[in-house]
mmCIF file of C-alpha atoms in Angstrom:
data_model
loop_
_atom_site.group_PDB
_atom_site.id
_atom_site.type_symbol
_atom_site.label_atom_id
_atom_site.label_comp_id
_atom_site.label_asym_id
_atom_site.label_seq_id
_atom_site.Cartn_x
_atom_site.Cartn_y
_atom_site.Cartn_z
ATOM 1 C CA UNK A 1233 -2.237 226.395 38.856
ATOM 2 C CA UNK A 1234 -3.714 225.590 35.469
ATOM 3 C CA UNK A 1235 -6.683 223.189 35.547
ATOM 4 C CA UNK A 1236 -7.503 223.124 31.834
ATOM 5 C CA UNK A 1237 -6.132 220.099 29.960
ATOM 6 C CA UNK A 1238 -6.431 221.900 26.623
ATOM 7 C CA UNK A 1239 -3.618 224.268 27.646
ATOM 8 C CA UNK A 1240 -1.121 221.409 27.965
ATOM 9 C CA UNK A 1241 1.350 220.507 25.253
ATOM 10 C CA UNK A 1242 -0.324 217.949 23.009
ATOM 11 C CA UNK A 1243 0.727 215.294 20.528
ATOM 12 C CA UNK A 1244 -0.547 215.080 16.963
ATOM 13 C CA UNK A 1245 -3.564 213.118 18.234
ATOM 14 C CA UNK A 1246 -4.637 216.047 20.406
ATOM 15 C CA UNK A 1247 -3.698 214.169 23.602
ATOM 16 C CA UNK A 1248 -1.464 215.766 26.289
ATOM 17 C CA UNK A 1249 2.153 214.602 26.105
ATOM 18 C CA UNK A 1250 3.442 212.629 29.068
ATOM 19 C CA UNK A 1251 5.975 215.292 30.118
ATOM 20 C CA UNK A 1252 3.242 217.942 30.280
ATOM 21 C CA UNK A 1253 1.582 215.893 33.036
ATOM 22 C CA UNK A 1254 4.607 215.938 35.361
ATOM 23 C CA UNK A 1255 3.783 218.978 37.562
ATOM 24 C CA UNK A 1256 0.124 218.024 37.869
ATOM 25 C CA UNK A 1257 0.941 214.594 39.256
ATOM 26 C CA UNK A 1258 2.913 216.306 42.019
ATOM 27 C CA UNK A 1259 -0.011 218.672 42.540
ATOM 28 C CA UNK A 1260 -2.528 215.881 43.179
ATOM 29 C CA UNK A 1261 -0.061 214.175 45.545
ATOM 30 C CA UNK A 1262 1.109 217.251 47.436
ATOM 31 C CA UNK A 1263 -0.909 216.348 50.547
ATOM 32 C CA UNK A 1264 1.671 213.637 51.227
ATOM 33 C CA UNK A 1265 -0.712 210.684 51.233
ATOM 34 C CA UNK A 1266 0.192 207.383 49.613
ATOM 35 C CA UNK A 1267 -1.824 206.746 46.460
ATOM 36 C CA UNK A 1268 -2.098 203.899 44.006
ATOM 37 C CA UNK A 1269 -1.459 204.295 40.303
ATOM 38 C CA UNK A 1270 -5.204 204.080 39.679
ATOM 39 C CA UNK A 1271 -6.068 206.736 42.271
ATOM 40 C CA UNK A 1272 -3.421 209.114 40.941
ATOM 41 C CA UNK A 1273 -4.814 208.890 37.407
ATOM 42 C CA UNK A 1274 -8.361 209.496 38.647
ATOM 43 C CA UNK A 1275 -7.312 212.566 40.641
ATOM 44 C CA UNK A 1276 -5.196 213.888 37.796
ATOM 45 C CA UNK A 1277 -7.903 213.590 35.158
ATOM 46 C CA UNK A 1278 -10.451 215.211 37.455
ATOM 47 C CA UNK A 1279 -8.039 218.034 38.302
ATOM 48 C CA UNK A 1280 -7.382 218.760 34.612
ATOM 49 C CA UNK A 1281 -11.030 218.131 33.645
ATOM 50 C CA UNK A 1282 -10.077 215.685 30.909
ATOM 51 C CA UNK A 1283 -13.186 214.566 28.976
ATOM 52 C CA UNK A 1284 -14.060 210.951 28.266
ATOM 53 C CA UNK A 1285 -13.448 211.367 24.535
ATOM 54 C CA UNK A 1286 -9.751 211.909 25.315
ATOM 55 C CA UNK A 1287 -9.547 209.259 28.033
ATOM 56 C CA UNK A 1288 -11.116 206.662 25.755
ATOM 57 C CA UNK A 1289 -8.649 207.079 22.920
ATOM 58 C CA UNK A 1290 -6.516 203.942 22.540
ATOM 59 C CA UNK A 1291 -3.715 202.734 20.358
ATOM 60 C CA UNK A 1292 -5.373 201.012 17.342
ATOM 61 C CA UNK A 1293 -3.134 197.949 17.681
ATOM 62 C CA UNK A 1294 -4.022 197.599 21.387
ATOM 63 C CA UNK A 1295 -7.798 198.118 21.592
ATOM 64 C CA UNK A 1296 -8.128 196.245 24.899
ATOM 65 C CA UNK A 1297 -5.426 198.167 26.743
ATOM 66 C CA UNK A 1298 -5.682 201.306 28.843
ATOM 67 C CA UNK A 1299 -6.150 204.540 26.966
ATOM 68 C CA UNK A 1300 -3.199 206.464 25.538
ATOM 69 C CA UNK A 1301 -3.348 209.124 28.235
ATOM 70 C CA UNK A 1302 -3.401 206.495 31.001
ATOM 71 C CA UNK A 1303 -0.243 205.061 29.504
ATOM 72 C CA UNK A 1304 1.404 208.468 29.411
ATOM 73 C CA UNK A 1305 0.732 209.047 33.092
ATOM 74 C CA UNK A 1306 2.748 205.889 33.814
ATOM 75 C CA UNK A 1307 5.714 207.333 31.903
ATOM 76 C CA UNK A 1308 5.475 210.581 33.871
ATOM 77 C CA UNK A 1309 5.333 208.684 37.160
ATOM 78 C CA UNK A 1310 8.439 206.781 36.145
ATOM 79 C CA UNK A 1311 10.426 209.956 35.479
ATOM 80 C CA UNK A 1312 9.290 211.523 38.753
ATOM 81 C CA UNK A 1313 10.435 208.402 40.575
ATOM 82 C CA UNK A 1314 13.819 208.373 38.830
ATOM 83 C CA UNK A 1315 14.393 211.980 39.888
ATOM 84 C CA UNK A 1316 13.490 211.253 43.510
ATOM 85 C CA UNK A 1317 10.390 213.446 43.418
ATOM 86 C CA UNK A 1318 8.252 210.408 44.217
ATOM 87 C CA UNK A 1319 8.950 207.255 46.168
ATOM 88 C CA UNK A 1320 7.299 203.845 46.016
ATOM 89 C CA UNK A 1321 6.494 202.549 49.503
ATOM 90 C CA UNK A 1322 4.886 199.491 47.908
ATOM 91 C CA UNK A 1323 4.227 198.107 44.475
ATOM 92 C CA UNK A 1324 2.152 200.510 42.321
ATOM 93 C CA UNK A 1325 1.880 202.919 45.275
ATOM 94 C CA UNK A 1326 3.439 206.387 45.159
ATOM 95 C CA UNK A 1327 4.108 209.179 47.642
ATOM 96 C CA UNK A 1328 5.577 212.621 47.097
ATOM 97 C CA UNK A 1329 8.994 213.297 48.648
ATOM 98 C CA UNK A 1330 10.424 216.488 50.128
ATOM 99 C CA UNK A 1331 12.257 216.978 46.844
ATOM 100 C CA UNK A 1332 8.980 216.636 44.949
ATOM 101 C CA UNK A 1333 7.313 219.237 47.168
ATOM 102 C CA UNK A 1334 10.283 221.539 46.674
ATOM 103 C CA UNK A 1335 10.149 221.203 42.897
ATOM 104 C CA UNK A 1336 6.417 221.902 42.894
ATOM 105 C CA UNK A 1337 6.887 225.002 45.050
ATOM 106 C CA UNK A 1338 9.758 226.242 42.876
ATOM 107 C CA UNK A 1339 8.418 225.577 39.390
ATOM 108 C CA UNK A 1340 4.667 225.075 39.741
ATOM 109 C CA UNK A 1341 3.077 224.014 36.468
ATOM 110 C CA UNK A 1342 6.205 225.094 34.543
ATOM 111 C CA UNK A 1343 8.110 222.065 35.871
ATOM 112 C CA UNK A 1344 9.573 220.127 32.938
ATOM 113 C CA UNK A 1345 11.258 216.822 32.219
ATOM 114 C CA UNK A 1346 14.505 218.753 31.787
ATOM 115 C CA UNK A 1347 14.211 219.974 35.387
ATOM 116 C CA UNK A 1348 13.814 216.383 36.557
ATOM 117 C CA UNK A 1349 16.812 215.257 34.527
ATOM 118 C CA UNK A 1350 18.940 217.867 36.320
ATOM 119 C CA UNK A 1351 18.270 216.282 39.735
ATOM 120 C CA UNK A 1352 21.160 214.291 41.306
ATOM 121 C CA UNK A 1353 19.122 211.082 41.582
ATOM 122 C CA UNK A 1354 18.133 211.222 37.911
ATOM 123 C CA UNK A 1355 21.738 211.862 36.894
ATOM 124 C CA UNK A 1356 22.877 208.900 38.986
ATOM 125 C CA UNK A 1357 20.120 206.761 37.486
ATOM 126 C CA UNK A 1358 21.239 207.512 33.925
ATOM 127 C CA UNK A 1359 24.867 206.901 34.842
ATOM 128 C CA UNK A 1360 24.051 203.506 36.351
ATOM 129 C CA UNK A 1361 21.832 202.567 33.398
ATOM 130 C CA UNK A 1362 24.668 203.389 31.002
ATOM 131 C CA UNK A 1363 27.084 201.200 32.986
ATOM 132 C CA UNK A 1364 24.620 198.320 33.009
ATOM 133 C CA UNK A 1365 23.951 198.624 29.281
ATOM 134 C CA UNK A 1366 27.683 198.664 28.567
ATOM 135 C CA UNK A 1367 28.223 195.547 30.660
ATOM 136 C CA UNK A 1368 25.484 193.786 28.729
ATOM 137 C CA UNK A 1369 26.777 194.743 25.295
ATOM 138 C CA UNK A 1370 28.764 191.513 25.015
ATOM 139 C CA UNK A 1371 25.604 189.438 25.328
ATOM 140 C CA UNK A 1372 24.110 191.143 22.266
ATOM 141 C CA UNK A 1373 26.554 189.645 19.782
ATOM 142 C CA UNK A 1374 24.710 187.810 17.007
ATOM 143 C CA UNK A 1375 25.737 185.732 14.019
ATOM 144 C CA UNK A 1376 25.684 187.079 10.460
ATOM 145 C CA UNK A 1377 22.368 185.523 9.549
ATOM 146 C CA UNK A 1378 20.465 187.166 12.415
ATOM 147 C CA UNK A 1379 18.450 190.203 11.479
ATOM 148 C CA UNK A 1380 19.219 193.608 12.950
ATOM 149 C CA UNK A 1381 15.726 193.749 14.442
ATOM 150 C CA UNK A 1382 16.708 190.930 16.800
ATOM 151 C CA UNK A 1383 19.538 193.059 18.114
ATOM 152 C CA UNK A 1384 17.165 195.991 18.632
ATOM 153 C CA UNK A 1385 14.722 193.784 20.527
ATOM 154 C CA UNK A 1386 17.478 192.414 22.745
ATOM 155 C CA UNK A 1387 18.732 195.925 23.462
ATOM 156 C CA UNK A 1388 15.223 197.039 24.367
ATOM 157 C CA UNK A 1389 14.713 194.069 26.691
ATOM 158 C CA UNK A 1390 18.098 194.631 28.304
ATOM 159 C CA UNK A 1391 17.320 198.292 28.885
ATOM 160 C CA UNK A 1392 13.910 197.488 30.401
ATOM 161 C CA UNK A 1393 15.431 194.860 32.698
ATOM 162 C CA UNK A 1394 18.231 197.227 33.655
ATOM 163 C CA UNK A 1395 15.649 199.836 34.666
ATOM 164 C CA UNK A 1396 13.991 197.229 36.881
ATOM 165 C CA UNK A 1397 17.395 196.305 38.326
ATOM 166 C CA UNK A 1398 18.117 199.940 39.225
ATOM 167 C CA UNK A 1399 14.826 200.187 41.119
ATOM 168 C CA UNK A 1400 15.527 196.836 42.755
ATOM 169 C CA UNK A 1401 18.933 198.039 43.960
ATOM 170 C CA UNK A 1402 17.346 201.176 45.395
ATOM 171 C CA UNK A 1403 14.853 199.049 47.357
ATOM 172 C CA UNK A 1404 17.683 196.882 48.689
ATOM 173 C CA UNK A 1405 19.670 199.926 49.806
ATOM 174 C CA UNK A 1406 16.654 201.099 51.794
ATOM 175 C CA UNK A 1407 15.939 197.697 53.345
ATOM 176 C CA UNK A 1408 16.846 196.477 56.818
ATOM 177 C CA UNK A 1409 20.502 195.299 57.051
ATOM 178 C CA UNK A 1410 19.426 191.948 58.516
ATOM 179 C CA UNK A 1411 16.960 191.465 55.679
ATOM 180 C CA UNK A 1412 19.800 192.137 53.247
ATOM 181 C CA UNK A 1413 21.918 189.416 54.841
ATOM 182 C CA UNK A 1414 19.071 186.901 54.538
ATOM 183 C CA UNK A 1415 18.492 187.979 50.952
ATOM 184 C CA UNK A 1416 22.072 187.423 49.784
ATOM 185 C CA UNK A 1417 22.185 184.017 51.456
ATOM 186 C CA UNK A 1418 18.939 183.108 49.693
ATOM 187 C CA UNK A 1419 20.420 184.287 46.392
ATOM 188 C CA UNK A 1420 23.543 182.172 46.771
ATOM 189 C CA UNK A 1421 21.329 179.199 47.604
ATOM 190 C CA UNK A 1422 19.332 179.768 44.405
ATOM 191 C CA UNK A 1423 22.623 179.918 42.520
ATOM 192 C CA UNK A 1424 23.447 176.433 43.763
ATOM 193 C CA UNK A 1425 26.169 177.290 46.281
ATOM 194 C CA UNK A 1426 24.636 175.062 48.959
ATOM 195 C CA UNK A 1427 24.891 171.981 46.762
ATOM 196 C CA UNK A 1428 22.419 169.124 46.708
ATOM 197 C CA UNK A 1429 22.363 168.377 50.428
ATOM 198 C CA UNK A 1430 24.048 171.414 51.936
ATOM 199 C CA UNK A 1431 22.456 174.206 53.912
ATOM 200 C CA UNK A 1432 22.834 177.945 54.442
ATOM 201 C CA UNK A 1433 22.287 180.263 57.385
ATOM 202 C CA UNK A 1434 22.668 183.868 58.502
ATOM 203 C CA UNK A 1435 24.913 184.290 61.543
ATOM 204 C CA UNK A 1436 23.815 185.877 64.807
ATOM 205 C CA UNK A 1437 23.667 189.649 64.776
ATOM 206 C CA UNK A 1438 25.452 189.999 68.118
ATOM 207 C CA UNK A 1439 28.413 187.738 67.469
ATOM 208 C CA UNK A 1440 29.104 187.255 63.798
ATOM 209 C CA UNK A 1441 32.830 187.972 64.004
ATOM 210 C CA UNK A 1442 32.791 189.667 60.618
ATOM 211 C CA UNK A 1443 30.907 186.786 58.989
ATOM 212 C CA UNK A 1444 27.280 187.488 57.997
ATOM 213 C CA UNK A 1445 26.373 184.150 56.419
ATOM 214 C CA UNK A 1446 27.638 180.597 56.144
ATOM 215 C CA UNK A 1447 26.896 178.078 53.399
ATOM 216 C CA UNK A 1448 27.848 174.463 54.005
ATOM 217 C CA UNK A 1449 28.076 172.858 50.589
ATOM 218 C CA UNK A 1450 27.784 169.316 51.894
ATOM 219 C CA UNK A 1451 26.025 167.701 54.892
ATOM 220 C CA UNK A 1452 29.268 167.309 56.883
ATOM 221 C CA UNK A 1453 30.392 170.876 56.370
ATOM 222 C CA UNK A 1454 33.726 169.934 54.820
ATOM 223 C CA UNK A 1455 33.267 172.554 52.091
ATOM 224 C CA UNK A 1456 32.078 175.907 53.388
ATOM 225 C CA UNK A 1457 31.579 179.387 51.900
ATOM 226 C CA UNK A 1458 31.586 182.406 54.197
ATOM 227 C CA UNK A 1459 29.747 185.614 53.324
ATOM 228 C CA UNK A 1460 29.967 189.245 54.287
ATOM 229 C CA UNK A 1461 27.172 191.555 53.106
ATOM 230 C CA UNK A 1462 27.382 195.346 53.252
ATOM 231 C CA UNK A 1463 24.345 197.440 52.357
ATOM 232 C CA UNK A 1464 25.806 200.787 51.271
ATOM 233 C CA UNK A 1465 24.678 203.793 49.229
ATOM 234 C CA UNK A 1466 26.058 204.012 45.700
ATOM 235 C CA UNK A 1467 28.725 206.598 46.622
ATOM 236 C CA UNK A 1468 30.095 204.557 49.548
ATOM 237 C CA UNK A 1469 32.898 202.646 47.843
ATOM 238 C CA UNK A 1470 34.209 199.573 49.644
ATOM 239 C CA UNK A 1471 37.934 200.050 50.176
ATOM 240 C CA UNK A 1472 40.894 197.714 50.633
ATOM 241 C CA UNK A 1473 40.684 197.892 54.439
ATOM 242 C CA UNK A 1474 37.175 196.368 54.470
ATOM 243 C CA UNK A 1475 38.335 193.415 52.367
ATOM 244 C CA UNK A 1476 41.410 193.002 54.572
ATOM 245 C CA UNK A 1477 39.152 192.863 57.634
ATOM 246 C CA UNK A 1478 37.024 190.197 55.960
ATOM 247 C CA UNK A 1479 40.173 188.261 55.089
ATOM 248 C CA UNK A 1480 41.202 188.485 58.738
ATOM 249 C CA UNK A 1481 37.820 187.110 59.808
ATOM 250 C CA UNK A 1482 38.247 184.213 57.377
ATOM 251 C CA UNK A 1483 41.764 183.515 58.610
ATOM 252 C CA UNK A 1484 40.496 183.475 62.181
ATOM 253 C CA UNK A 1485 38.354 180.422 61.409
ATOM 254 C CA UNK A 1486 40.822 178.845 58.979
ATOM 255 C CA UNK A 1487 38.464 179.472 56.047
ATOM 256 C CA UNK A 1488 39.709 179.594 52.487
ATOM 257 C CA UNK A 1489 36.544 180.694 50.663
ATOM 258 C CA UNK A 1490 34.746 183.982 51.025
ATOM 259 C CA UNK A 1491 32.206 186.057 49.113
ATOM 260 C CA UNK A 1492 31.909 189.785 49.816
ATOM 261 C CA UNK A 1493 28.673 191.358 48.569
ATOM 262 C CA UNK A 1494 27.828 195.050 48.565
ATOM 263 C CA UNK A 1495 25.162 197.302 47.090
ATOM 264 C CA UNK A 1496 27.822 199.853 46.058
ATOM 265 C CA UNK A 1497 31.172 199.166 44.393
ATOM 266 C CA UNK A 1498 34.833 198.469 45.152
ATOM 267 C CA UNK A 1499 38.012 200.506 44.963
ATOM 268 C CA UNK A 1500 40.846 199.291 42.746
ATOM 269 C CA UNK A 1501 42.868 198.425 45.847
ATOM 270 C CA UNK A 1502 40.014 196.328 47.225
ATOM 271 C CA UNK A 1503 39.697 194.453 43.931
ATOM 272 C CA UNK A 1504 43.430 193.726 43.748
ATOM 273 C CA UNK A 1505 43.611 192.464 47.343
ATOM 274 C CA UNK A 1506 40.524 190.275 46.923
ATOM 275 C CA UNK A 1507 41.911 188.756 43.731
ATOM 276 C CA UNK A 1508 45.213 187.883 45.399
ATOM 277 C CA UNK A 1509 43.458 186.282 48.365
ATOM 278 C CA UNK A 1510 40.817 184.376 46.393
ATOM 279 C CA UNK A 1511 37.879 186.411 47.724
ATOM 280 C CA UNK A 1512 34.919 186.806 45.350
ATOM 281 C CA UNK A 1513 33.550 190.346 45.103
ATOM 282 C CA UNK A 1514 29.995 191.118 43.967
ATOM 283 C CA UNK A 1515 29.024 194.766 43.500
ATOM 284 C CA UNK A 1516 25.554 196.294 43.359
ATOM 285 C CA UNK A 1517 25.130 195.903 39.609
ATOM 286 C CA UNK A 1518 26.275 192.278 39.627
ATOM 287 C CA UNK A 1519 24.037 191.603 42.625
ATOM 288 C CA UNK A 1520 20.854 192.763 40.932
ATOM 289 C CA UNK A 1521 21.816 191.117 37.636
ATOM 290 C CA UNK A 1522 22.059 187.829 39.522
ATOM 291 C CA UNK A 1523 18.749 188.488 41.289
ATOM 292 C CA UNK A 1524 17.032 188.923 37.924
ATOM 293 C CA UNK A 1525 18.717 185.840 36.487
ATOM 294 C CA UNK A 1526 17.772 183.624 39.446
ATOM 295 C CA UNK A 1527 14.459 185.426 40.114
ATOM 296 C CA UNK A 1528 15.063 186.561 43.663
ATOM 297 C CA UNK A 1529 12.892 189.542 44.625
ATOM 298 C CA UNK A 1530 11.416 189.775 41.127
ATOM 299 C CA UNK A 1531 8.794 188.037 39.041
ATOM 300 C CA UNK A 1532 8.322 187.601 35.324
ATOM 301 C CA UNK A 1533 6.196 190.403 33.862
ATOM 302 C CA UNK A 1534 5.870 189.322 30.234
ATOM 303 C CA UNK A 1535 7.172 186.634 27.918
ATOM 304 C CA UNK A 1536 7.168 186.633 24.146
ATOM 305 C CA UNK A 1537 7.851 183.828 21.702
ATOM 306 C CA UNK A 1538 9.442 184.252 18.279
ATOM 307 C CA UNK A 1539 9.496 181.644 15.536
ATOM 308 C CA UNK A 1540 11.757 180.550 12.719
ATOM 309 C CA UNK A 1541 11.257 178.098 9.873
ATOM 310 C CA UNK A 1542 12.118 174.477 10.647
ATOM 311 C CA UNK A 1543 13.835 173.661 7.366
ATOM 312 C CA UNK A 1544 14.238 169.988 8.297
ATOM 313 C CA UNK A 1545 10.470 169.600 8.421
ATOM 314 C CA UNK A 1546 10.272 170.147 4.689
ATOM 315 C CA UNK A 1547 12.652 167.296 3.855
ATOM 316 C CA UNK A 1548 10.562 164.609 2.110
ATOM 317 C CA UNK A 1549 11.958 161.695 4.117
ATOM 318 C CA UNK A 1550 10.716 163.285 7.370
ATOM 319 C CA UNK A 1551 7.122 163.169 6.126
ATOM 320 C CA UNK A 1552 7.090 159.550 4.932
#
């Protein structure tokens, strides 16, 4: 396998492009060990014998940031993760998957971004991102006096948050079912379902009777919301029968309010039945959108402030 960085495809600055780094990241992780972002970059640069003069090149507008090549490795890691060639056991920690090993064996250093984009997980990722972006289009409406750059910024932020939401949903799908039940109850609490003096709980695993969580909205329990949470893969659509079973569980305890939450989606029949019976359905995309909004399982990465002229300030009577 090539070990000379000068043979990689390079940008106009003479720095390897991020996609040219893809096979070499798999190469330095092929032993199967978990490695941090920092360790991966160190191994990669040593493997390709990248000199300091290249590593030290930075974007002029960001002189205190990591070098350009460091930044490009992060982009390559992201694409490998989207394709399922890498997994993230923990934050900023990566590990090669069986798919990643297979791609490395098949393509070697000729592995390209196009090969990654052809993988089922990458295709599903792009499909889900498109759905999320379409759902968010309505929130991008602006008045006539707003500049087009504001729309572009909002679209960029939405896309970045949607990428985080996709990763978040993947982590939830791979979590313990009992953890998932606790998580959705916590989310509904953060949303205010428990009221000022109410309380929420997850039901016993052994005898939940089709009810995974209960939220009493007042201290006496006169207003109660019942929850069912199903942690499914994206292709496991929740059908009408599952919602009917939940309705039966609600009827068995004379309940009139239920929330069904899944990490996948619902069939048309399930949606119609739920609507007629007053059951609220939350799918995987809605779930993670709510988690971002109410900051459950996520934290703020960056915040930016924009300004506009306060025209009232320049009125003479306000200064006297």
